[in-house]
Every structure is written in C-alpha cells, then in structure tokens.
mmCIF file with all atom_site columns, N, CA and C in Angstrom:
data_model
loop_
_atom_site.group_PDB
_atom_site.id
_atom_site.type_symbol
_atom_site.label_atom_id
_atom_site.label_alt_id
_atom_site.label_comp_id
_atom_site.label_asym_id
_atom_site.label_entity_id
_atom_site.label_seq_id
_atom_site.pdbx_PDB_ins_code
_atom_site.Cartn_x
_atom_site.Cartn_y
_atom_site.Cartn_z
_atom_site.occupancy
_atom_site.B_iso_or_equiv
_atom_site.pdbx_formal_charge
_atom_site.auth_seq_id
_atom_site.auth_comp_id
_atom_site.auth_asym_id
_atom_site.auth_atom_id
_atom_site.pdbx_PDB_model_num
ATOM 1   N N  . MET V 1 1  ? -4.868  -24.596 -46.907 1.00 92.00 ? 1  MET V N  1
ATOM 2   C CA . MET V 1 1  ? -4.070  -23.478 -46.228 1.00 92.00 ? 1  MET V CA 1
ATOM 3   C C  . MET V 1 1  ? -3.692  -24.313 -45.323 1.00 92.00 ? 1  MET V C  1
ATOM 4   N N  . ARG V 1 2  ? -3.988  -25.386 -44.748 1.00 93.00 ? 2  ARG V N  1
ATOM 5   C CA . ARG V 1 2  ? -3.509  -26.109 -43.851 1.00 93.00 ? 2  ARG V CA 1
ATOM 6   C C  . ARG V 1 2  ? -1.885  -26.948 -43.903 1.00 93.00 ? 2  ARG V C  1
ATOM 7   N N  . LYS V 1 3  ? -2.346  -27.103 -45.465 1.00 95.00 ? 3  LYS V N  1
ATOM 8   C CA . LYS V 1 3  ? -1.392  -27.938 -46.286 1.00 95.00 ? 3  LYS V CA 1
ATOM 9   C C  . LYS V 1 3  ? 0.070   -26.974 -46.158 1.00 95.00 ? 3  LYS V C  1
ATOM 10  N N  . LEU V 1 4  ? -0.216  -25.863 -46.807 1.00 96.00 ? 4  LEU V N  1
ATOM 11  C CA . LEU V 1 4  ? 0.718   -25.023 -46.703 1.00 96.00 ? 4  LEU V CA 1
ATOM 12  C C  . LEU V 1 4  ? 1.511   -24.570 -45.390 1.00 96.00 ? 4  LEU V C  1
ATOM 13  N N  . ALA V 1 5  ? 0.673   -24.306 -44.754 1.00 95.00 ? 5  ALA V N  1
ATOM 14  C CA . ALA V 1 5  ? 1.237   -24.112 -43.265 1.00 95.00 ? 5  ALA V CA 1
ATOM 15  C C  . ALA V 1 5  ? 1.715   -24.968 -42.868 1.00 95.00 ? 5  ALA V C  1
ATOM 16  N N  . ARG V 1 6  ? 1.458   -25.890 -42.807 1.00 96.00 ? 6  ARG V N  1
ATOM 17  C CA . ARG V 1 6  ? 2.357   -27.213 -42.335 1.00 96.00 ? 6  ARG V CA 1
ATOM 18  C C  . ARG V 1 6  ? 4.084   -27.179 -43.337 1.00 96.00 ? 6  ARG V C  1
ATOM 19  N N  . LYS V 1 7  ? 3.776   -26.874 -44.650 1.00 97.00 ? 7  LYS V N  1
ATOM 20  C CA . LYS V 1 7  ? 5.023   -26.970 -45.393 1.00 97.00 ? 7  LYS V CA 1
ATOM 21  C C  . LYS V 1 7  ? 5.416   -26.123 -45.239 1.00 97.00 ? 7  LYS V C  1
ATOM 22  N N  . TYR V 1 8  ? 5.325   -25.044 -44.430 1.00 97.00 ? 8  TYR V N  1
ATOM 23  C CA . TYR V 1 8  ? 5.896   -23.932 -44.692 1.00 97.00 ? 8  TYR V CA 1
ATOM 24  C C  . TYR V 1 8  ? 6.287   -23.503 -42.699 1.00 97.00 ? 8  TYR V C  1
ATOM 25  N N  . GLY V 1 9  ? 5.859   -24.556 -42.190 1.00 96.00 ? 9  GLY V N  1
ATOM 26  C CA . GLY V 1 9  ? 5.923   -24.068 -40.880 1.00 96.00 ? 9  GLY V CA 1
ATOM 27  C C  . GLY V 1 9  ? 5.358   -22.866 -40.441 1.00 96.00 ? 9  GLY V C  1
ATOM 28  N N  . ALA V 1 10 ? 4.311   -22.575 -40.970 1.00 94.00 ? 10 ALA V N  1
ATOM 29  C CA . ALA V 1 10 ? 3.434   -20.986 -40.401 1.00 94.00 ? 10 ALA V CA 1
ATOM 30  C C  . ALA V 1 10 ? 2.391   -21.412 -39.264 1.00 94.00 ? 10 ALA V C  1
ATOM 31  N N  . GLN V 1 11 ? 2.242   -20.484 -38.908 1.00 94.00 ? 11 GLN V N  1
ATOM 32  C CA . GLN V 1 11 ? 0.805   -20.868 -37.800 1.00 94.00 ? 11 GLN V CA 1
ATOM 33  C C  . GLN V 1 11 ? -0.220  -20.726 -39.062 1.00 94.00 ? 11 GLN V C  1
ATOM 34  N N  . LEU V 1 12 ? -1.440  -21.006 -38.020 1.00 95.00 ? 12 LEU V N  1
ATOM 35  C CA . LEU V 1 12 ? -2.597  -21.325 -38.948 1.00 95.00 ? 12 LEU V CA 1
ATOM 36  C C  . LEU V 1 12 ? -4.062  -21.476 -37.945 1.00 95.00 ? 12 LEU V C  1
ATOM 37  N N  . LEU V 1 13 ? -4.785  -19.935 -37.958 1.00 95.00 ? 13 LEU V N  1
ATOM 38  C CA . LEU V 1 13 ? -6.026  -19.973 -37.051 1.00 95.00 ? 13 LEU V CA 1
ATOM 39  C C  . LEU V 1 13 ? -6.642  -20.461 -37.662 1.00 95.00 ? 13 LEU V C  1
ATOM 40  N N  . ALA V 1 14 ? -7.498  -21.716 -37.430 1.00 91.00 ? 14 ALA V N  1
ATOM 41  C CA . ALA V 1 14 ? -8.681  -22.610 -38.174 1.00 91.00 ? 14 ALA V CA 1
ATOM 42  C C  . ALA V 1 14 ? -9.784  -22.199 -37.631 1.00 91.00 ? 14 ALA V C  1
ATOM 43  N N  . ALA V 1 15 ? -10.276 -20.966 -38.412 1.00 93.00 ? 15 ALA V N  1
ATOM 44  C CA . ALA V 1 15 ? -11.361 -20.322 -38.245 1.00 93.00 ? 15 ALA V CA 1
ATOM 45  C C  . ALA V 1 15 ? -12.612 -20.862 -38.337 1.00 93.00 ? 15 ALA V C  1
ATOM 46  N N  . ASP V 1 16 ? -12.707 -21.698 -39.687 1.00 91.00 ? 16 ASP V N  1
ATOM 47  C CA . ASP V 1 16 ? -13.627 -22.747 -40.036 1.00 91.00 ? 16 ASP V CA 1
ATOM 48  C C  . ASP V 1 16 ? -13.787 -23.468 -38.823 1.00 91.00 ? 16 ASP V C  1
ATOM 49  N N  . GLY V 1 17 ? -13.088 -24.207 -38.107 1.00 92.00 ? 17 GLY V N  1
ATOM 50  C CA . GLY V 1 17 ? -13.620 -25.142 -37.099 1.00 92.00 ? 17 GLY V CA 1
ATOM 51  C C  . GLY V 1 17 ? -14.162 -24.063 -35.539 1.00 92.00 ? 17 GLY V C  1
ATOM 52  N N  . MET V 1 18 ? -13.472 -22.963 -35.433 1.00 93.00 ? 18 MET V N  1
ATOM 53  C CA . MET V 1 18 ? -13.647 -22.492 -34.559 1.00 93.00 ? 18 MET V CA 1
ATOM 54  C C  . MET V 1 18 ? -14.724 -21.622 -34.401 1.00 93.00 ? 18 MET V C  1
ATOM 55  N N  . PHE V 1 19 ? -15.666 -21.201 -35.470 1.00 92.00 ? 19 PHE V N  1
ATOM 56  C CA . PHE V 1 19 ? -16.754 -20.660 -35.649 1.00 92.00 ? 19 PHE V CA 1
ATOM 57  C C  . PHE V 1 19 ? -17.713 -21.667 -36.093 1.00 92.00 ? 19 PHE V C  1
ATOM 58  N N  . ALA V 1 20 ? -17.603 -23.253 -36.185 1.00 92.00 ? 20 ALA V N  1
ATOM 59  C CA . ALA V 1 20 ? -18.544 -23.827 -35.944 1.00 92.00 ? 20 ALA V CA 1
ATOM 60  C C  . ALA V 1 20 ? -18.286 -24.269 -34.826 1.00 92.00 ? 20 ALA V C  1
ATOM 61  N N  . GLU V 1 21 ? -17.582 -24.707 -33.996 1.00 93.00 ? 21 GLU V N  1
ATOM 62  C CA . GLU V 1 21 ? -17.494 -24.898 -32.439 1.00 93.00 ? 21 GLU V CA 1
ATOM 63  C C  . GLU V 1 21 ? -18.398 -23.592 -31.951 1.00 93.00 ? 21 GLU V C  1
ATOM 64  N N  . LEU V 1 22 ? -18.166 -22.559 -32.304 1.00 93.00 ? 22 LEU V N  1
ATOM 65  C CA . LEU V 1 22 ? -19.280 -21.341 -31.441 1.00 93.00 ? 22 LEU V CA 1
ATOM 66  C C  . LEU V 1 22 ? -20.302 -21.322 -31.786 1.00 93.00 ? 22 LEU V C  1
ATOM 67  N N  . ALA V 1 23 ? -20.794 -21.775 -33.396 1.00 91.00 ? 23 ALA V N  1
ATOM 68  C CA . ALA V 1 23 ? -22.269 -21.515 -33.726 1.00 91.00 ? 23 ALA V CA 1
ATOM 69  C C  . ALA V 1 23 ? -22.935 -22.370 -33.440 1.00 91.00 ? 23 ALA V C  1
ATOM 70  N N  . ALA V 1 24 ? -22.325 -23.465 -32.799 1.00 93.00 ? 24 ALA V N  1
ATOM 71  C CA . ALA V 1 24 ? -23.081 -24.747 -32.008 1.00 93.00 ? 24 ALA V CA 1
ATOM 72  C C  . ALA V 1 24 ? -23.771 -24.273 -30.596 1.00 93.00 ? 24 ALA V C  1
ATOM 73  N N  . THR V 1 25 ? -23.225 -23.171 -30.061 1.00 92.00 ? 25 THR V N  1
ATOM 74  C CA . THR V 1 25 ? -23.888 -22.582 -28.765 1.00 92.00 ? 25 THR V CA 1
ATOM 75  C C  . THR V 1 25 ? -24.915 -21.755 -29.057 1.00 92.00 ? 25 THR V C  1
ATOM 76  N N  . THR V 1 26 ? -24.526 -20.577 -29.891 1.00 91.00 ? 26 THR V N  1
ATOM 77  C CA . THR V 1 26 ? -24.833 -19.543 -30.058 1.00 91.00 ? 26 THR V CA 1
ATOM 78  C C  . THR V 1 26 ? -25.804 -19.433 -31.785 1.00 91.00 ? 26 THR V C  1
ATOM 79  N N  . GLY V 1 27 ? -25.704 -20.072 -32.398 1.00 90.00 ? 27 GLY V N  1
ATOM 80  C CA . GLY V 1 27 ? -26.113 -20.034 -33.753 1.00 90.00 ? 27 GLY V CA 1
ATOM 81  C C  . GLY V 1 27 ? -25.376 -19.226 -34.273 1.00 90.00 ? 27 GLY V C  1
ATOM 82  N N  . PRO V 1 28 ? -25.054 -19.202 -35.797 1.00 91.00 ? 28 PRO V N  1
ATOM 83  C CA . PRO V 1 28 ? -24.343 -19.216 -36.828 1.00 91.00 ? 28 PRO V CA 1
ATOM 84  C C  . PRO V 1 28 ? -24.663 -17.516 -36.529 1.00 91.00 ? 28 PRO V C  1
ATOM 85  N N  . GLU V 1 29 ? -25.660 -16.908 -36.791 1.00 92.00 ? 29 GLU V N  1
ATOM 86  C CA . GLU V 1 29 ? -26.269 -15.487 -37.090 1.00 92.00 ? 29 GLU V CA 1
ATOM 87  C C  . GLU V 1 29 ? -25.104 -14.865 -36.126 1.00 92.00 ? 29 GLU V C  1
ATOM 88  N N  . TYR V 1 30 ? -25.136 -15.122 -35.011 1.00 93.00 ? 30 TYR V N  1
ATOM 89  C CA . TYR V 1 30 ? -24.294 -13.956 -33.898 1.00 93.00 ? 30 TYR V CA 1
ATOM 90  C C  . TYR V 1 30 ? -23.147 -13.723 -34.648 1.00 93.00 ? 30 TYR V C  1
ATOM 91  N N  . ARG V 1 31 ? -22.512 -14.323 -35.200 1.00 93.00 ? 31 ARG V N  1
ATOM 92  C CA . ARG V 1 31 ? -21.080 -13.774 -35.631 1.00 93.00 ? 31 ARG V CA 1
ATOM 93  C C  . ARG V 1 31 ? -20.817 -13.906 -37.041 1.00 93.00 ? 31 ARG V C  1
ATOM 94  N N  . ALA V 1 32 ? -21.970 -14.426 -37.638 1.00 92.00 ? 32 ALA V N  1
ATOM 95  C CA . ALA V 1 32 ? -21.878 -13.801 -39.386 1.00 92.00 ? 32 ALA V CA 1
ATOM 96  C C  . ALA V 1 32 ? -23.272 -13.743 -40.091 1.00 92.00 ? 32 ALA V C  1
ATOM 97  N N  . ALA V 1 33 ? -23.899 -12.886 -39.463 1.00 90.00 ? 33 ALA V N  1
ATOM 98  C CA . ALA V 1 33 ? -24.941 -12.707 -39.972 1.00 90.00 ? 33 ALA V CA 1
ATOM 99  C C  . ALA V 1 33 ? -25.738 -13.216 -41.260 1.00 90.00 ? 33 ALA V C  1
ATOM 100 N N  . ASP V 1 34 ? -25.041 -13.230 -42.262 1.00 91.00 ? 34 ASP V N  1
ATOM 101 C CA . ASP V 1 34 ? -24.806 -13.571 -43.449 1.00 91.00 ? 34 ASP V CA 1
ATOM 102 C C  . ASP V 1 34 ? -24.137 -15.259 -43.836 1.00 91.00 ? 34 ASP V C  1
ATOM 103 N N  . GLY V 1 35 ? -23.899 -15.533 -42.665 1.00 85.00 ? 35 GLY V N  1
ATOM 104 C CA . GLY V 1 35 ? -23.417 -16.932 -42.839 1.00 85.00 ? 35 GLY V CA 1
ATOM 105 C C  . GLY V 1 35 ? -21.414 -17.273 -43.820 1.00 85.00 ? 35 GLY V C  1
ATOM 106 N N  . VAL V 1 36 ? -21.471 -15.764 -44.097 1.00 89.00 ? 36 VAL V N  1
ATOM 107 C CA . VAL V 1 36 ? -20.002 -15.929 -44.535 1.00 89.00 ? 36 VAL V CA 1
ATOM 108 C C  . VAL V 1 36 ? -18.930 -14.798 -43.841 1.00 89.00 ? 36 VAL V C  1
ATOM 109 N N  . HIS V 1 37 ? -19.489 -13.492 -43.554 1.00 93.00 ? 37 HIS V N  1
ATOM 110 C CA . HIS V 1 37 ? -18.625 -12.404 -43.526 1.00 93.00 ? 37 HIS V CA 1
ATOM 111 C C  . HIS V 1 37 ? -19.023 -11.866 -41.871 1.00 93.00 ? 37 HIS V C  1
ATOM 112 N N  . PRO V 1 38 ? -17.306 -12.114 -41.067 1.00 95.00 ? 38 PRO V N  1
ATOM 113 C CA . PRO V 1 38 ? -18.050 -12.038 -39.496 1.00 95.00 ? 38 PRO V CA 1
ATOM 114 C C  . PRO V 1 38 ? -19.031 -10.382 -39.022 1.00 95.00 ? 38 PRO V C  1
ATOM 115 N N  . ALA V 1 39 ? -19.753 -10.773 -38.399 1.00 95.00 ? 39 ALA V N  1
ATOM 116 C CA . ALA V 1 39 ? -20.312 -9.855  -37.498 1.00 95.00 ? 39 ALA V CA 1
ATOM 117 C C  . ALA V 1 39 ? -19.256 -9.290  -36.525 1.00 95.00 ? 39 ALA V C  1
ATOM 118 N N  . PRO V 1 40 ? -20.030 -8.206  -35.771 1.00 96.00 ? 40 PRO V N  1
ATOM 119 C CA . PRO V 1 40 ? -18.990 -7.817  -34.816 1.00 96.00 ? 40 PRO V CA 1
ATOM 120 C C  . PRO V 1 40 ? -18.242 -8.710  -33.921 1.00 96.00 ? 40 PRO V C  1
ATOM 121 N N  . ALA V 1 41 ? -19.634 -9.797  -33.369 1.00 95.00 ? 41 ALA V N  1
ATOM 122 C CA . ALA V 1 41 ? -19.097 -10.681 -32.608 1.00 95.00 ? 41 ALA V CA 1
ATOM 123 C C  . ALA V 1 41 ? -18.053 -11.836 -33.170 1.00 95.00 ? 41 ALA V C  1
ATOM 124 N N  . GLY V 1 42 ? -18.233 -11.932 -34.554 1.00 95.00 ? 42 GLY V N  1
ATOM 125 C CA . GLY V 1 42 ? -17.437 -12.699 -35.022 1.00 95.00 ? 42 GLY V CA 1
ATOM 126 C C  . GLY V 1 42 ? -15.813 -11.955 -34.793 1.00 95.00 ? 42 GLY V C  1
ATOM 127 N N  . HIS V 1 43 ? -16.083 -10.859 -35.293 1.00 97.00 ? 43 HIS V N  1
ATOM 128 C CA . HIS V 1 43 ? -14.906 -10.447 -35.295 1.00 97.00 ? 43 HIS V CA 1
ATOM 129 C C  . HIS V 1 43 ? -13.924 -10.432 -34.652 1.00 97.00 ? 43 HIS V C  1
ATOM 130 N N  . ALA V 1 44 ? -14.695 -10.037 -33.316 1.00 97.00 ? 44 ALA V N  1
ATOM 131 C CA . ALA V 1 44 ? -14.234 -9.988  -32.081 1.00 97.00 ? 44 ALA V CA 1
ATOM 132 C C  . ALA V 1 44 ? -13.617 -11.314 -31.415 1.00 97.00 ? 44 ALA V C  1
ATOM 133 N N  . ALA V 1 45 ? -14.074 -12.753 -32.235 1.00 96.00 ? 45 ALA V N  1
ATOM 134 C CA . ALA V 1 45 ? -13.659 -14.187 -31.856 1.00 96.00 ? 45 ALA V CA 1
ATOM 135 C C  . ALA V 1 45 ? -12.645 -14.159 -32.459 1.00 96.00 ? 45 ALA V C  1
ATOM 136 N N  . LEU V 1 46 ? -12.454 -13.958 -33.779 1.00 96.00 ? 46 LEU V N  1
ATOM 137 C CA . LEU V 1 46 ? -11.277 -14.005 -34.610 1.00 96.00 ? 46 LEU V CA 1
ATOM 138 C C  . LEU V 1 46 ? -10.055 -13.140 -33.717 1.00 96.00 ? 46 LEU V C  1
ATOM 139 N N  . ALA V 1 47 ? -10.245 -11.732 -33.484 1.00 97.00 ? 47 ALA V N  1
ATOM 140 C CA . ALA V 1 47 ? -9.307  -11.199 -32.481 1.00 97.00 ? 47 ALA V CA 1
ATOM 141 C C  . ALA V 1 47 ? -8.906  -12.036 -31.574 1.00 97.00 ? 47 ALA V C  1
ATOM 142 N N  . ALA V 1 48 ? -9.424  -12.662 -30.928 1.00 97.00 ? 48 ALA V N  1
ATOM 143 C CA . ALA V 1 48 ? -8.966  -13.134 -29.424 1.00 97.00 ? 48 ALA V CA 1
ATOM 144 C C  . ALA V 1 48 ? -8.637  -14.162 -29.739 1.00 97.00 ? 48 ALA V C  1
ATOM 145 N N  . ALA V 1 49 ? -8.835  -15.145 -30.858 1.00 97.00 ? 49 ALA V N  1
ATOM 146 C CA . ALA V 1 49 ? -8.283  -16.104 -31.218 1.00 97.00 ? 49 ALA V CA 1
ATOM 147 C C  . ALA V 1 49 ? -6.937  -16.468 -31.716 1.00 97.00 ? 49 ALA V C  1
ATOM 148 N N  . TRP V 1 50 ? -7.070  -14.746 -32.230 1.00 96.00 ? 50 TRP V N  1
ATOM 149 C CA . TRP V 1 50 ? -5.138  -14.741 -33.041 1.00 96.00 ? 50 TRP V CA 1
ATOM 150 C C  . TRP V 1 50 ? -4.352  -14.077 -31.949 1.00 96.00 ? 50 TRP V C  1
ATOM 151 N N  . LEU V 1 51 ? -4.713  -13.533 -31.436 1.00 97.00 ? 51 LEU V N  1
ATOM 152 C CA . LEU V 1 51 ? -4.057  -13.337 -29.824 1.00 97.00 ? 51 LEU V CA 1
ATOM 153 C C  . LEU V 1 51 ? -3.588  -14.427 -29.017 1.00 97.00 ? 51 LEU V C  1
ATOM 154 N N  . ARG V 1 52 ? -4.581  -15.387 -28.752 1.00 95.00 ? 52 ARG V N  1
ATOM 155 C CA . ARG V 1 52 ? -4.318  -16.662 -28.405 1.00 95.00 ? 52 ARG V CA 1
ATOM 156 C C  . ARG V 1 52 ? -2.789  -17.155 -28.873 1.00 95.00 ? 52 ARG V C  1
ATOM 157 N N  . LEU V 1 53 ? -3.218  -17.414 -30.494 1.00 94.00 ? 53 LEU V N  1
ATOM 158 C CA . LEU V 1 53 ? -2.045  -18.109 -31.096 1.00 94.00 ? 53 LEU V CA 1
ATOM 159 C C  . LEU V 1 53 ? -1.048  -17.441 -31.178 1.00 94.00 ? 53 LEU V C  1
ATOM 160 N N  . VAL V 1 54 ? -0.463  -16.086 -31.195 1.00 92.00 ? 54 VAL V N  1
ATOM 161 C CA . VAL V 1 54 ? 0.639   -15.540 -31.405 1.00 92.00 ? 54 VAL V CA 1
ATOM 162 C C  . VAL V 1 54 ? 1.087   -15.174 -30.145 1.00 92.00 ? 54 VAL V C  1
ATOM 163 N N  . ALA V 1 55 ? 0.516   -15.036 -29.171 1.00 89.00 ? 55 ALA V N  1
ATOM 164 C CA . ALA V 1 55 ? 0.924   -14.491 -27.661 1.00 89.00 ? 55 ALA V CA 1
ATOM 165 C C  . ALA V 1 55 ? 1.985   -15.716 -27.053 1.00 89.00 ? 55 ALA V C  1
#
C-alpha cells in the first residue's frame, strides 16, 4: 500500500503504525479486542486520524 500511495501520490493512513503506538499506552485489546478488527475505541482512533489526514 505504501508503495502504491507513493507511486500515485495518494494519501495513506498508516493504521498499523498508529495502532502500534496506541497499544503501547493502552494495550492492544482496548482498540482491537481480537487483535485484528477495531473495537469502538479503534474505530474512533481511525476516524480521528482520517479527519486529521484529509482536513
């Protein structure tokens, strides 16, 4: 995805890094209980990051 975003000049929300940083402070289960699918707090973090990216 990163390579394609660079190639086409598209914006990329690097959610993997964002979730890793957030997990360091709250633990991963808070934002993705099963480690894959976002929990409500994970969806909120994605939405806030996306709004910062496109605003």
